[in-house]
Structure formats: C-alpha cells, structure tokens
Coordinates of C-alpha atoms in Angstrom, one line a residue:
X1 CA 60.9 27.1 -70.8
X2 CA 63.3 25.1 -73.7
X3 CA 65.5 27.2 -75.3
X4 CA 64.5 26.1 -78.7
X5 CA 63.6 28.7 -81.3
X6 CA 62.2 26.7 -83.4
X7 CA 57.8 27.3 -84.1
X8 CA 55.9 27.0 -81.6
X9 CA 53.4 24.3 -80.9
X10 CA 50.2 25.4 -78.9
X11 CA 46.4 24.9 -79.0
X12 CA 43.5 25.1 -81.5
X13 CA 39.5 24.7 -81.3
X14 CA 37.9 22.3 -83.4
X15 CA 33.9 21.4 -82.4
X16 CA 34.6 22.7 -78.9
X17 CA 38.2 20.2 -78.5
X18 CA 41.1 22.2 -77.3
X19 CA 44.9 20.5 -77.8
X20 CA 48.1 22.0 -78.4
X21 CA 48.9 22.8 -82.0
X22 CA 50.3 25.6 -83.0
X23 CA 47.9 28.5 -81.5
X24 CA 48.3 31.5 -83.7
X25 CA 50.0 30.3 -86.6
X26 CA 47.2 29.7 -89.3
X27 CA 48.3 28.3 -92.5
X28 CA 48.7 30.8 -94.9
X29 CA 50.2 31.0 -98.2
X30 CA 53.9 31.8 -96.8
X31 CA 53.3 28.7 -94.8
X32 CA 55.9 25.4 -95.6
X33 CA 54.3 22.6 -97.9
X34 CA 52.9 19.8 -96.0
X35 CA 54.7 16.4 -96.4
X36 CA 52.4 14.0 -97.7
X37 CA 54.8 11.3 -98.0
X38 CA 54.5 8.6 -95.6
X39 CA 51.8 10.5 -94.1
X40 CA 50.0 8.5 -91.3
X41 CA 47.0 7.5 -91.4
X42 CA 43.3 7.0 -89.4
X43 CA 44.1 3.7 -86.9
X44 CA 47.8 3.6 -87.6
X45 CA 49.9 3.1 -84.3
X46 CA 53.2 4.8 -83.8
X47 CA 55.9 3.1 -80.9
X48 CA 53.3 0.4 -80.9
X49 CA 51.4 2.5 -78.3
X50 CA 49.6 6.3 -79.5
X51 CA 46.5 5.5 -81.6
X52 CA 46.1 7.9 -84.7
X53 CA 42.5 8.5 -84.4
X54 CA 41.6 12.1 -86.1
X55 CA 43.6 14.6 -88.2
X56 CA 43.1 17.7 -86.2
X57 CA 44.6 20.3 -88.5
X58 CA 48.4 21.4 -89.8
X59 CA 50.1 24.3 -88.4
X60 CA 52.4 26.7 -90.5
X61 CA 55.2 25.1 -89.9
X62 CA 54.2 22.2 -92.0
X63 CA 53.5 20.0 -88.7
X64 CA 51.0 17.5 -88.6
X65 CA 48.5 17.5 -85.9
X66 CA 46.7 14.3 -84.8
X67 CA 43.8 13.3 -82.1
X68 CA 45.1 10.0 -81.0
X69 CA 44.9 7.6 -78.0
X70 CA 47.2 5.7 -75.8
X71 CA 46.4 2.0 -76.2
X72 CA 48.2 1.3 -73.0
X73 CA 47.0 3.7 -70.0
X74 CA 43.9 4.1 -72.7
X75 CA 43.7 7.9 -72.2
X76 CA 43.5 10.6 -75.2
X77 CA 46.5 12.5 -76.4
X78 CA 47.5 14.8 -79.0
X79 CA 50.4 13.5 -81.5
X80 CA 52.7 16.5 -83.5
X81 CA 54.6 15.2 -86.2
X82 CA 57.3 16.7 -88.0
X83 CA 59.0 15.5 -91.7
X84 CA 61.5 14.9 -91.9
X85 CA 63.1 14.1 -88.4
X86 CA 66.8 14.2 -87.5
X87 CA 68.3 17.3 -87.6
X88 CA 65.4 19.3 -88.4
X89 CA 63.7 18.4 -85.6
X90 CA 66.1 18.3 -83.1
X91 CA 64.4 21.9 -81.7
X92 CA 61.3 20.5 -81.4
X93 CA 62.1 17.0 -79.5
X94 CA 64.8 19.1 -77.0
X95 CA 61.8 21.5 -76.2
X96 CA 59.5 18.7 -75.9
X97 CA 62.4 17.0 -73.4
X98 CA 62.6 20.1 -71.6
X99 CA 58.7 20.6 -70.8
X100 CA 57.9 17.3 -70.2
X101 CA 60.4 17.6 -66.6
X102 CA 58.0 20.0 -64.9
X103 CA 55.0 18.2 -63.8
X104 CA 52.5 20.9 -62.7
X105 CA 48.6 21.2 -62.4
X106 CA 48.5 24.5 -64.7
X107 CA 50.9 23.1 -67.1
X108 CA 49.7 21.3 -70.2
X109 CA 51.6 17.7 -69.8
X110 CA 54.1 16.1 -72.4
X111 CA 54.5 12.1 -72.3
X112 CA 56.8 11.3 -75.0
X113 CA 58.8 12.4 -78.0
X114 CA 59.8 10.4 -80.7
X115 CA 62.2 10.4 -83.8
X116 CA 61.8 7.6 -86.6
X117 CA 64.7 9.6 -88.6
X118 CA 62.0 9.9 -91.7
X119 CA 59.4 12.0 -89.3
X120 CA 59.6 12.9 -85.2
X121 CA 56.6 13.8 -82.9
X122 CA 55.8 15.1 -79.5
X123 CA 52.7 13.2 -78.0
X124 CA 51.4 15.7 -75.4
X125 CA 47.9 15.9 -73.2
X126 CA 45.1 16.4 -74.9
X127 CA 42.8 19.2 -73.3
X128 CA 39.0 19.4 -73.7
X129 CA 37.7 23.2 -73.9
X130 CA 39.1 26.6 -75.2
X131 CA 41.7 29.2 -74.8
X132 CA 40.9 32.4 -73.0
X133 CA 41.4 34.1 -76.5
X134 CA 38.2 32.2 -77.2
X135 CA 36.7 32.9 -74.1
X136 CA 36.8 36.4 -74.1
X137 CA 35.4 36.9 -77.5
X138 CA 31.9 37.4 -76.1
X139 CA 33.3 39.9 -73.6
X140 CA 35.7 40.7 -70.8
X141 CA 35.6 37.8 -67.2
X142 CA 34.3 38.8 -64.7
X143 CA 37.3 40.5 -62.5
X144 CA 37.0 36.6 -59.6
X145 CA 37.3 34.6 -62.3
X146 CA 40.1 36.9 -64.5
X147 CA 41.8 36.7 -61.0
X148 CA 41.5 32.9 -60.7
X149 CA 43.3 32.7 -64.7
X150 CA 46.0 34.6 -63.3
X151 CA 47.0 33.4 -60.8
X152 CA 46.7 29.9 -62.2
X153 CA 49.1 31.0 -65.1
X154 CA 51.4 32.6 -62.2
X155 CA 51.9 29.2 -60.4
X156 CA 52.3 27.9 -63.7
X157 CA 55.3 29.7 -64.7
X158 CA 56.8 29.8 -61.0
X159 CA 56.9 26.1 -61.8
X160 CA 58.9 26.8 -64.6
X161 CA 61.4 29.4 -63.1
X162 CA 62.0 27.6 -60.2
X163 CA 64.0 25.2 -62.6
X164 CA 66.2 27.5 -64.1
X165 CA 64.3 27.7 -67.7
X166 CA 61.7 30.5 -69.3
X167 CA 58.4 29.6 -70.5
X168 CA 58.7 32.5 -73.4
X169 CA 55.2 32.4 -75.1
X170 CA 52.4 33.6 -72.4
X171 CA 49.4 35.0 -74.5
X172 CA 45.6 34.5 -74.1
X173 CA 45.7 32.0 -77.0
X174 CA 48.4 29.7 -75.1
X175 CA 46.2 29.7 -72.1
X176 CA 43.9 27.1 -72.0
X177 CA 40.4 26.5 -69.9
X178 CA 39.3 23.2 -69.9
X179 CA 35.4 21.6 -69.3
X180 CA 35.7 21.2 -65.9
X181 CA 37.4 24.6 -65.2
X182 CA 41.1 23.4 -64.7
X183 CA 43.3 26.7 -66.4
X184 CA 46.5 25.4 -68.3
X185 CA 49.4 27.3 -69.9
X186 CA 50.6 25.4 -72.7
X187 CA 53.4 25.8 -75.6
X188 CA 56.6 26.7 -74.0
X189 CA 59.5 28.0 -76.4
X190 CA 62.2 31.6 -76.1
X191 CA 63.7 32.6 -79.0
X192 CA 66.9 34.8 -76.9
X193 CA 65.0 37.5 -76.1
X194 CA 62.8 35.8 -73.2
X195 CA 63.4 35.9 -69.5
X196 CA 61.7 35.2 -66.7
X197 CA 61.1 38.8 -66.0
X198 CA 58.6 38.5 -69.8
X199 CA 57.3 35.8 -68.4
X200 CA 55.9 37.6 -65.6
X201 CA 55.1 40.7 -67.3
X202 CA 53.3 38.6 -69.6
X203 CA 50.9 38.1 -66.7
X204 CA 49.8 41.6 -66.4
X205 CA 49.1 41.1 -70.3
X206 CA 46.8 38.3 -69.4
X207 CA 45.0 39.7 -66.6
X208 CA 44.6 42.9 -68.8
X209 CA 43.2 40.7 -71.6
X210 CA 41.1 39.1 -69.6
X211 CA 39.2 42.6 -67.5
X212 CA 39.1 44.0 -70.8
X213 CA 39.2 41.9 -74.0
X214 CA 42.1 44.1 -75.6
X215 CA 46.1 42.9 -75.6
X216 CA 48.1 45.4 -74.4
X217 CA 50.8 45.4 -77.5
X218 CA 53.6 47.6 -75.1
X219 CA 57.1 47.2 -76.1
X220 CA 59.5 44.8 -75.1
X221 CA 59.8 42.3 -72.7
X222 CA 55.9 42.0 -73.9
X223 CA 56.6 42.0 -77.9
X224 CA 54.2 43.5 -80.1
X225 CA 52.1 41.2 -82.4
X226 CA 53.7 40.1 -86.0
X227 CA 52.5 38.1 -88.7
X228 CA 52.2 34.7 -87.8
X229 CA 52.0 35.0 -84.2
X230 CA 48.9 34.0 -81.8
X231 CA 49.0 37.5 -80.2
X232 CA 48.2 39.2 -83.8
X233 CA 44.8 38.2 -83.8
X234 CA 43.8 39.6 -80.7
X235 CA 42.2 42.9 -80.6
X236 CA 45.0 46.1 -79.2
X237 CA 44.3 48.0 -75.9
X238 CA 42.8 51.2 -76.1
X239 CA 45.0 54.5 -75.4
X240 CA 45.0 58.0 -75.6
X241 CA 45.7 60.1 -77.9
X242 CA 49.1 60.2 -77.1
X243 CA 49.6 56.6 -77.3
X244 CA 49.3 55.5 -73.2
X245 CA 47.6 52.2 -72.4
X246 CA 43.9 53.0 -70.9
X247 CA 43.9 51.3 -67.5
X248 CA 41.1 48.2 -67.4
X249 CA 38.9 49.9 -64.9
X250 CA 38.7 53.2 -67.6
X251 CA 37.7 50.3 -70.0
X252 CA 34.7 48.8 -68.1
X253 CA 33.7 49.2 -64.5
X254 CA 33.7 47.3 -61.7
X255 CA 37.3 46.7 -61.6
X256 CA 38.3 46.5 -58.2
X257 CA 41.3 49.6 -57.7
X258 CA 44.0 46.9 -56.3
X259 CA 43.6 44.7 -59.2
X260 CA 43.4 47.7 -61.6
X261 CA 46.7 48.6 -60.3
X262 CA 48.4 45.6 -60.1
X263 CA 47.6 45.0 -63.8
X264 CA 49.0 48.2 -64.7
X265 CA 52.3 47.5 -62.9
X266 CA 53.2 44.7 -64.3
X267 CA 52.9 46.3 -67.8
X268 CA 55.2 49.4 -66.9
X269 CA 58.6 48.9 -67.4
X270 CA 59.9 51.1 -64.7
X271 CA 58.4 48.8 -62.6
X272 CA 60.3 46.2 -60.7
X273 CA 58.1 43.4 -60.7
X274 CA 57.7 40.6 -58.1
X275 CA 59.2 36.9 -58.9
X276 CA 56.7 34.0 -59.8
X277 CA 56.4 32.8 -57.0
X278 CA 55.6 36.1 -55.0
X279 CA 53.4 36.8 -57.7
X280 CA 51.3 33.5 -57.5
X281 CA 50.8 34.0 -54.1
X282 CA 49.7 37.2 -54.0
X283 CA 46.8 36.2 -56.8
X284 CA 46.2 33.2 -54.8
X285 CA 45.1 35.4 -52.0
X286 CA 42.6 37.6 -54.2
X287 CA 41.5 34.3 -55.9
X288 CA 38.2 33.6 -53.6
X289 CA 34.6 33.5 -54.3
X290 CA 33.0 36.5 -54.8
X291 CA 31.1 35.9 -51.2
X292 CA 33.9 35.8 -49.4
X293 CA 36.1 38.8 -50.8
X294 CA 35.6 40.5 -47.0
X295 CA 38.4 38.3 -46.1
X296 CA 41.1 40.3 -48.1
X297 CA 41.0 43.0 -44.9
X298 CA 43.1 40.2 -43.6
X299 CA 46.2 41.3 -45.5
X300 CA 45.1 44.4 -47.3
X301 CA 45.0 45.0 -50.9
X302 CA 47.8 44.5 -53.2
X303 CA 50.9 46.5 -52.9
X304 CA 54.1 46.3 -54.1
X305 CA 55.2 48.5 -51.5
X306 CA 54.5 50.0 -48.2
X307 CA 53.8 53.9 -46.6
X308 CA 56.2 54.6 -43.8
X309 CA 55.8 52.7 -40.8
X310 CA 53.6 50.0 -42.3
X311 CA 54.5 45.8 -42.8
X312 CA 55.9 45.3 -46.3
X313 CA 54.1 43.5 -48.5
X314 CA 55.7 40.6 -50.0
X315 CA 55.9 42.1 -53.5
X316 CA 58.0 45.0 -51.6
X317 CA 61.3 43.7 -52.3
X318 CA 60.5 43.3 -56.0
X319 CA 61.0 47.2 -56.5
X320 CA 59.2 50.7 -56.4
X321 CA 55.4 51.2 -56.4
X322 CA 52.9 53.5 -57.0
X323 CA 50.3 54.0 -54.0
X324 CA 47.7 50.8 -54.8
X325 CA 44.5 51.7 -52.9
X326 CA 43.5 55.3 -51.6
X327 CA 41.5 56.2 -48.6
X328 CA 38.3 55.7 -50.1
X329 CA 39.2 52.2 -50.4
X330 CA 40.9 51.7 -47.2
X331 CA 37.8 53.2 -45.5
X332 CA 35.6 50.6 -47.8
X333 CA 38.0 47.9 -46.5
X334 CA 37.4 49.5 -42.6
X335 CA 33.6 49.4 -43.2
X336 CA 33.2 46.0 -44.3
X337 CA 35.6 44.9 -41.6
X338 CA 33.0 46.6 -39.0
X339 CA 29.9 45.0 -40.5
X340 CA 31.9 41.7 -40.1
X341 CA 32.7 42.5 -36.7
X342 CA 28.9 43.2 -35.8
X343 CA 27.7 40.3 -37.3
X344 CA 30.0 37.6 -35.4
X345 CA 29.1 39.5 -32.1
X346 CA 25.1 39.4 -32.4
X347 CA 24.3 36.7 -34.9
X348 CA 24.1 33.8 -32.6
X349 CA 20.8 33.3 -31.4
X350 CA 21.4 30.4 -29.8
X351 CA 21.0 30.4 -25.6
X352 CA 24.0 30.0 -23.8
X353 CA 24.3 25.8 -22.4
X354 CA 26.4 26.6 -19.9
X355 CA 26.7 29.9 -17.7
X356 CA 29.3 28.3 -14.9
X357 CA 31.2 31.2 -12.2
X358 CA 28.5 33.8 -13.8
X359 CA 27.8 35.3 -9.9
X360 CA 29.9 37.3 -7.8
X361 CA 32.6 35.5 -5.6
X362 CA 31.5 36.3 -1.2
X363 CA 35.1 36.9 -0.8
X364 CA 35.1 39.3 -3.4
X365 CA 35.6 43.2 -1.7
X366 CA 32.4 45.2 -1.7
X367 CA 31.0 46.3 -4.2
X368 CA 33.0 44.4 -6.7
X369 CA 32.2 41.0 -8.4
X370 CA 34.5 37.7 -9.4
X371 CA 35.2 38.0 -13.3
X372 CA 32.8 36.5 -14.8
X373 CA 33.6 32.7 -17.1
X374 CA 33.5 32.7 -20.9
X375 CA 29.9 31.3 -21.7
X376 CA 30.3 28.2 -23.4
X377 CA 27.5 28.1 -26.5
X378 CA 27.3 26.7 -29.9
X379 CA 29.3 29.0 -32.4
X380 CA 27.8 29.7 -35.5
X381 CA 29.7 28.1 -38.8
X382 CA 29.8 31.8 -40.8
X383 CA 31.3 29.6 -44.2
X384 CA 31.5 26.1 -44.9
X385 CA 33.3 24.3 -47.7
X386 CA 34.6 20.7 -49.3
X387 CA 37.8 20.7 -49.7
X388 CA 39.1 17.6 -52.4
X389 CA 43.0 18.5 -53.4
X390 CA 43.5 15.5 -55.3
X391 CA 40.6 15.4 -57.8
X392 CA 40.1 16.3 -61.4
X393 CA 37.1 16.9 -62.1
X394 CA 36.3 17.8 -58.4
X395 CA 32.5 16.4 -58.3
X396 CA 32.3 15.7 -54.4
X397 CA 32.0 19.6 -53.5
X398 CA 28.0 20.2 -53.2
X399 CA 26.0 19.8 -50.4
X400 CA 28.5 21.7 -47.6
X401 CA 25.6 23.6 -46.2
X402 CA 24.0 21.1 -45.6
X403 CA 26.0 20.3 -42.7
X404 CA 24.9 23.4 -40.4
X405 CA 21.7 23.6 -41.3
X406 CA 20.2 21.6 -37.4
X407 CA 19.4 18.5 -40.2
X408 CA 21.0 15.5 -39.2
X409 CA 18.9 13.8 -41.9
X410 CA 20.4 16.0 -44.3
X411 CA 24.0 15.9 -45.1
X412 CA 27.3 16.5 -47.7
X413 CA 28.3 12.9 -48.9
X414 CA 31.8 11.3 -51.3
X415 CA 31.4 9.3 -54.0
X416 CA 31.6 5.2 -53.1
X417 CA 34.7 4.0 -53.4
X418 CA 36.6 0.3 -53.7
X419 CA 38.6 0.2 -50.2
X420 CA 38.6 3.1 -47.1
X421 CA 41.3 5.2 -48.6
X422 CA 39.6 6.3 -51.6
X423 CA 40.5 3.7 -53.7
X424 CA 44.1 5.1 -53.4
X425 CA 42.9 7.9 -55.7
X426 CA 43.5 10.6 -53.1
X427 CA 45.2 11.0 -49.3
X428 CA 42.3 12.4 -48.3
X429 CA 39.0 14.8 -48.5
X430 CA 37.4 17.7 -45.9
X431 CA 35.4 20.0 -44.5
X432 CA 36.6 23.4 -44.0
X433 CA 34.4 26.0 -42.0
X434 CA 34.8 29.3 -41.0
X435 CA 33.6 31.1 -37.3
X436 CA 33.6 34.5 -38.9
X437 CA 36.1 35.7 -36.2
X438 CA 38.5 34.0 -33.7
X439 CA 37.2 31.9 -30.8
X440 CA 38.4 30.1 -28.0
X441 CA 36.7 26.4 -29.0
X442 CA 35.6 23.9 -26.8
X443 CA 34.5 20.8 -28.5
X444 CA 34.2 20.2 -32.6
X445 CA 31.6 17.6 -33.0
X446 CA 30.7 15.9 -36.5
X447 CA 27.7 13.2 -37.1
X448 CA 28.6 10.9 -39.6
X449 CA 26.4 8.3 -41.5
X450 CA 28.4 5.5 -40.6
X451 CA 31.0 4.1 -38.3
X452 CA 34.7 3.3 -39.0
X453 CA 35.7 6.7 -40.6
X454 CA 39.2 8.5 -39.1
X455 CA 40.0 12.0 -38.9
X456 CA 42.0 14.8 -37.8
X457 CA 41.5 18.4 -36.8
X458 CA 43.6 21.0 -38.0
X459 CA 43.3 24.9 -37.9
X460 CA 44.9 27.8 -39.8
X461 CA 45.0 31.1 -40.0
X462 CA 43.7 32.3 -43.4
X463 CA 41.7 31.0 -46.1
X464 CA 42.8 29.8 -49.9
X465 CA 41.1 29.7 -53.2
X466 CA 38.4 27.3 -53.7
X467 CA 40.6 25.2 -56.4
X468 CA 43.1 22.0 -56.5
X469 CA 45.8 24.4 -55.8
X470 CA 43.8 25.9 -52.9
X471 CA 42.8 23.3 -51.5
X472 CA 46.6 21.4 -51.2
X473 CA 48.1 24.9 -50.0
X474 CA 45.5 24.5 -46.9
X475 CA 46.1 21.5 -46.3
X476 CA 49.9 21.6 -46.1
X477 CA 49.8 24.7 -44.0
X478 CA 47.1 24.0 -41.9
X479 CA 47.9 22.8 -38.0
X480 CA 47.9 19.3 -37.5
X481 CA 47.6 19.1 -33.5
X482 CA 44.6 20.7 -32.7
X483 CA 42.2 19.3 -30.7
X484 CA 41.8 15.6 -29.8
X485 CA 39.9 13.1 -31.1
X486 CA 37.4 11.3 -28.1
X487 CA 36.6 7.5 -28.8
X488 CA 33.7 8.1 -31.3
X489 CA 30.1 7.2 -30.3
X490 CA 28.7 5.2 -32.9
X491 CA 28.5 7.8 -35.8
X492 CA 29.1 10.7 -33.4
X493 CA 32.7 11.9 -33.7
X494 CA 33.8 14.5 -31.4
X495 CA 37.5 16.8 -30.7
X496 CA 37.6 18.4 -27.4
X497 CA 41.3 18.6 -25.1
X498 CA 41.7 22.0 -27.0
X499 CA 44.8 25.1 -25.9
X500 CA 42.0 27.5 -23.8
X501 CA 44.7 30.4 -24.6
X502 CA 44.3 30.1 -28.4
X503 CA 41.7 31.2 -30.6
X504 CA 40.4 29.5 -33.7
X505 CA 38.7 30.9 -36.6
X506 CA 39.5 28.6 -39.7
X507 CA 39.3 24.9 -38.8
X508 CA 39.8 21.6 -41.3
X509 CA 38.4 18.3 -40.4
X510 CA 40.1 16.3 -42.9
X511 CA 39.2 12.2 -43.2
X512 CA 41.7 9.8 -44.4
X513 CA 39.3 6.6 -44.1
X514 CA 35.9 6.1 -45.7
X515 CA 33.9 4.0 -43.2
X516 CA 31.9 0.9 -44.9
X517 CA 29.0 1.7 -47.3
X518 CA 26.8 -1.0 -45.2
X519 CA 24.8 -3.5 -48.0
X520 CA 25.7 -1.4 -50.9
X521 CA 29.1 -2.1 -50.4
X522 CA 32.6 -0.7 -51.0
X523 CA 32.9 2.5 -49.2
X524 CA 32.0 6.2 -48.5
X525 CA 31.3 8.9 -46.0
X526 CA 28.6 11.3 -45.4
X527 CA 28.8 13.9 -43.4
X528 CA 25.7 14.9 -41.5
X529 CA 26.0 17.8 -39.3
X530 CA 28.7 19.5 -37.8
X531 CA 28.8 21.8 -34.1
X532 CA 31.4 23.6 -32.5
X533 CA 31.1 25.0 -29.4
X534 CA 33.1 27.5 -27.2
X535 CA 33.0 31.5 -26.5

C-alpha cells in the first residue's frame, strides 16, 4: 500500500491478544538496540489522548510496542514508537498516512501518527485473536472457512488497488482472525519490487496455506522466505522430486477440484490472474455455508476461462486457463441440481387453499379442457437467515428457523434498543429466505410481536456469504419494488400487489423501524412467523 521500505510493522500474540507489531521479525541478536532513553512508561499519555497501558513486546527494528487506550472515544489501541523521530522515521509516519486513507472492514485501521522530533508513533486498531499462521498450526481450515479467509483478504486488497497503491506484505502471519470471526489484513509496506499483480498472487499463497498448512515458497512476485521475515517461519509446501509445488488436494482430501485449481493458478506464473476485485468476487460466491454449497450450480465452478460456445466467466479476461472442473464434476454439479429440482416440486405437503378455474371451460371444443389456474398454496421457506450488515460482533443472528417452523409463539428477536432506528447504530436489519426454486408469489406475510415496525420487500437473484460484507452486497443489489406493503393488522404485516409474470426465489424483508418494546421500554422487534404464498 505506502511505498515505504522501511520494516514492517504487523501483529504478534501475547496471552491470546493479537495487534500489529512487527509479525515475523523476532528480536535477534542482529536486531538494533532498543532506546531506553526517554522511554515511556505504564499510565503515561502521549497527544494528551492514547493511554500507555502494557508494554507488548519490541520488534527488530528497535520499535517499541505498547497496549494503550484512547481516553477520548475510550476504545483500545496499539501505540508503535520509534527513537528517534524526524528523519528516521519519516518512512514509518508516510506509510502510516497512506494506510490510514482506506477505511475497509478487512483492513486493520490506523487513527493517528505522531512525531515529537525525539520519538514518532503510529497508533493503530488493536485486534483481539490470532493470525492464520497461528491458526493453522493445529492443522489445515476446513476448505468453507479457508474460502471465507480468502476472499476476505481479496476485498481487502481490492480496497487497496482501487486507490492506486500496493499492499506488498500478504502472508498468513499478516492476516489476522479476530474473537468474533472478523478476518483482517494488516501491515501494509513494498519495498520496489511489489505490484498489485503480488498482491494477488499472494492470495493463492494464502488460500494454499490455509487447505494445507505449508507456504508455497515459488519465486517471484511471491518471494521466498529470508531471515527476518514473517514468511520464514512457516513450514514450505511439499513438491516432487523435481522441485513442483504438490497441489492442496494431493496434500489432504476433500479439497473441492475448483478451489484446488484456482489455488494453483494463482501461484503459476504463466498464469494471467484476475484483478482484486474480480477476484473477491469470485471467492465471495464460493464463500457460503457448507449447507448451502448446492447453490454454486447457479454460476458453475470457478474458471478463468470458458470451452467454446460457453458464457465467460468473469476471471476470463484476466488471461489463459487450464480446464477447472472435468465431467465428473460437472455431472456431480447436474446431480445435485436434480435432487434440488425434486425436492422443490414434491416437498410441499401442504393442501392447495385455493383451486379457482381448475374445471374445463363449456365453450371449450370437445374433448379439450380450459387451461387450468396456477394453484395458489403456501410455499415452503427451503433457507432462512438474519441478515445484520452493520454489526460487529453480529449477535442478533440466532433463532431464524424459528420463523417457519407453524409457531407463532416462537420467533427470531433484536436486541432492545434506545429509539426505533437502532439507536442510529445501523440502517437497518432482515430476514432473508430462500424458496428453493423460482415462484410466482402471491402474498409475503410476517407476524410480528408488536406494532409500529416498517419494512420493505425486496428480491434478488442470488445469494451472498453469511458475513458483514455479505450481507451489505445483498442488500445493495437486492430489488427494492417488490411487492406492496397492505395497511398492517395489528402485528400482522402483509406484501401482496406483486408482477404475476415474475418469479421469485430469494426475497429480503428488511426493517428500518423497531416498533416499541411495550413496559420494558426502548425498542425492539421480534419476528414471529413468516408465510408466502403463490404457485
């Protein structure tokens, strides 16, 4: 991202605390002298606002690192300081400058940087958890959640790219999973030889790291590990006796053959890869819960390119390919999408409420009968999900079954909160639910535990990741006219008005007010059952 090339400043663990200092770079004997001089101390204050609380560690470039707090917004941070300032650390405070102007989810945050002439610091976010170097030392991820890391680091460094700069250091040990599951990239830096292009190869590192716990140490843009790097503790890939890289899936099983491949494409140099962005969004589209990995038959497994005759993919136009998937999996893909198909035509028990224009027409010719009228009957909700965009930790998520499951006792519920509009915390929350195929829908109807809640409807046509970034991508592509919403009955709130020549399979009911919380005051919603019908 900067173009300093200065050291680097990234994360350590300490009792189970994860911040960014200097990830990789152990002292050693070769490392600079510490200055001692002026050294701050437990309690100090520095620009009458960061709290020194804890002396962390010191990295190996002689930088001090400190657990402190910000007496003003009275939230943790970690403090890096440098001695002297000035000159010397003019690298470190133009980095610093340069990551703290892109503001992203999967970035770690920067909030100030400071030089006193005598000593400089960067104050950055403090992050609770571990990097995915640490992670992975009990074994390789799961190939959902390896996914999830990936693509979390892709939108992290199309971020990045889309301003211009290079984020230059993208190894498992600057990759960062915090408590409550958010995935950060931290320590940006290039020292000339970076590009974007490394960045993104950098990926396939990360994704191989994680299916298999081994780095893949391939020549440049992805440089081998050297003394005094984070990468050179990391355990190398294994190859063959003629020196190839072992593909993950001839490392462990269960690697599924499109993420096998795309891992391995990113690492070959005579490989075109795709652009950030392209990238993200491709990961974002394998990024789902392992239940619902039938819905990848949507766009078919990940290619860079396409046979003859076939739609591109979106990663065509980043170059040449190797075929991703061969019959047996397309015919696995085929399969799955059969059973789908089976299930959403016979699992609906439930009779048919309304059979209107089912007989023959008497002015029909002999012999022949009126088409017969879709049946209008309660479809059955296949999926059902929260979805919470603007929370961190997202706690509000549990209980979605509960509203399809013929309870209206029984429901999914928010926290309270001080005013209807979340206490200005968020623009909104939802449910999101599935039909398992498309349907022409009738009426959506939602019981509610109280009155004065609003909503809309709104439909799309695929489904995201169940994370923060998910969850804001759905919302900001999902339709916003769909449906319209009937004066509510009491706690009964229903949509109906909707196009008869469109089908629906994925549809949003997003609230933007919280109705009253009756004698417990403030407020909050709960969300009791929810029916759609239509044919």
């Amino acid at each position: 991202m900067p173009s300093s090339t200065g050291p680097s400043i990234d994360t350590i663990t300490e009792g189970g605390r994860v911040t960014q200092v200097g990830e990789g770079q152990e002292a050693d004997e070769s490392a600079p002298p510490v200055m001692t001089f002026g050294a701050p101390t437990a309690g100090e204050i520095l620009a009458e606002r960061y709290e020194l609380v804890e002396h962390i560690n010191n990295d190996s470039a002689g930088r001090l690192v400190w657990r402190g707090v910000d007496v003003i917004l009275r939230r943790p941070v970690a403090v890096v300081l440098r001695y002297p300032g000035g000159d010397s650390a003019t690298e470190m405070l133009q980095a610093a400058v340069a990551a703290s102007r892109v503001i992203h989810p999967n970035l770690v945050g920067v909030y100030d940087a400071i030089d006193e002439a005598e000593r400089a610091y960067v104050v950055r976010e403090w992050v609770d958890g571990q990097s995915l170097r640490d992670l992975a030392a009990d074994g390789p991820l799961d190939p959902a959640r390896a996914t999830a890391i990936g693509n979390a680091v892709a939108s992290a460094l199309a971020a990045v790219h889309a301003t211009g700069m290079v984020h230059g250091n993208v190894h498992p040990g600057t990759v960062m999973i915090s408590d409550d599951g958010r995935v950060v990239l931290a320590d940006a830096r290039t020292d000339g030889d970076d590009s974007q292009e490394s960045d993104i190869r950098a990926v396939g590192g990360v994704l191989y790291f994680a299916l298999t716990g081994h780095w893949p140490h391939t020549e440049a843009p992805l440089r081998g590990a050297t003394a005094g790097h984070g990468r050179a503790a990391i355990a190398d890939a294994v190859r063959d006796a003629s020196g190839a890289l072992a593909a993950p899936r001839q490392v462990r099983a269960g690697v599924p053959a499109y993420l096998d491949d795309l891992t391995m494409d990113l690492l070959d140099a005579d490989i075109a890869p795709p652009s950030s962005d392209v990238l993200a969004a491709e990961l974002a589209r394998l990024d789902v819960p392992a239940e619902e990995e039938h819905y990848l038959d949507n766009g078919g497994p990940l290619r860079f390119t396409a046979e003859t005759g076939e739609e591109p993919s979106p990663l065509a136009a980043a170059g040449g390919r190797k075929v991703a998937i061969g019959i047996a999996g397309l015919l696995a893909v085929a399969l799955v999408g059969l059973l789908i198909g089976i299930s959403a035509l016979g699992g609906d028990d439930e009779k048919p409420q309304n059979t209107a224009g089912a007989t023959p027409s008497a002015s029909a010719p002999a012999g022949e009968a009126t088409p017969a009228a879709a049946t209008v009957r309660n479809l059955k909700v296949q999926d059902i999900k929260v979805i919470d965009p603007d929370s961190v930790p997202r706690d509000e998520l549990d209980g979605a079954k509960k509203m399809i499951d013929g309870d209206n006792d029984k429901g999914w519920e928010t926290d309270r909160y001080p005013n209807a509009t979340y206490g200005n915390l968020k623009s909104g929350m939802g449910v999101w639910f599935d039909l398992g195929s498309p349907h022409t829908v009738k009426s959506v109807q939602a019981v509610l535990s109280g009155r004065g809640a609003t909503a809309k409807l709104l439909a799309g046509t695929t489904t995201y990741p169940s994370t923060s970034n998910g969850d804001k991508s759905m919302v900001a592509n999902y339709k916003t006219e769909i449906g319209v919403l009937k004066e509510h009955d009491g706690t009964t709130m229903t949509f109906n008005g909707f196009n008869a020549d469109e089908k629906y399979r994925y549809l949003l009911l997003w609230f933007t007010e919280l109705p009253p919380n009756g004698d417990d005051g403030g407020f909050k919603l709960g969300v009791q059952e929810i029916t759609v019908q239509g044919s």
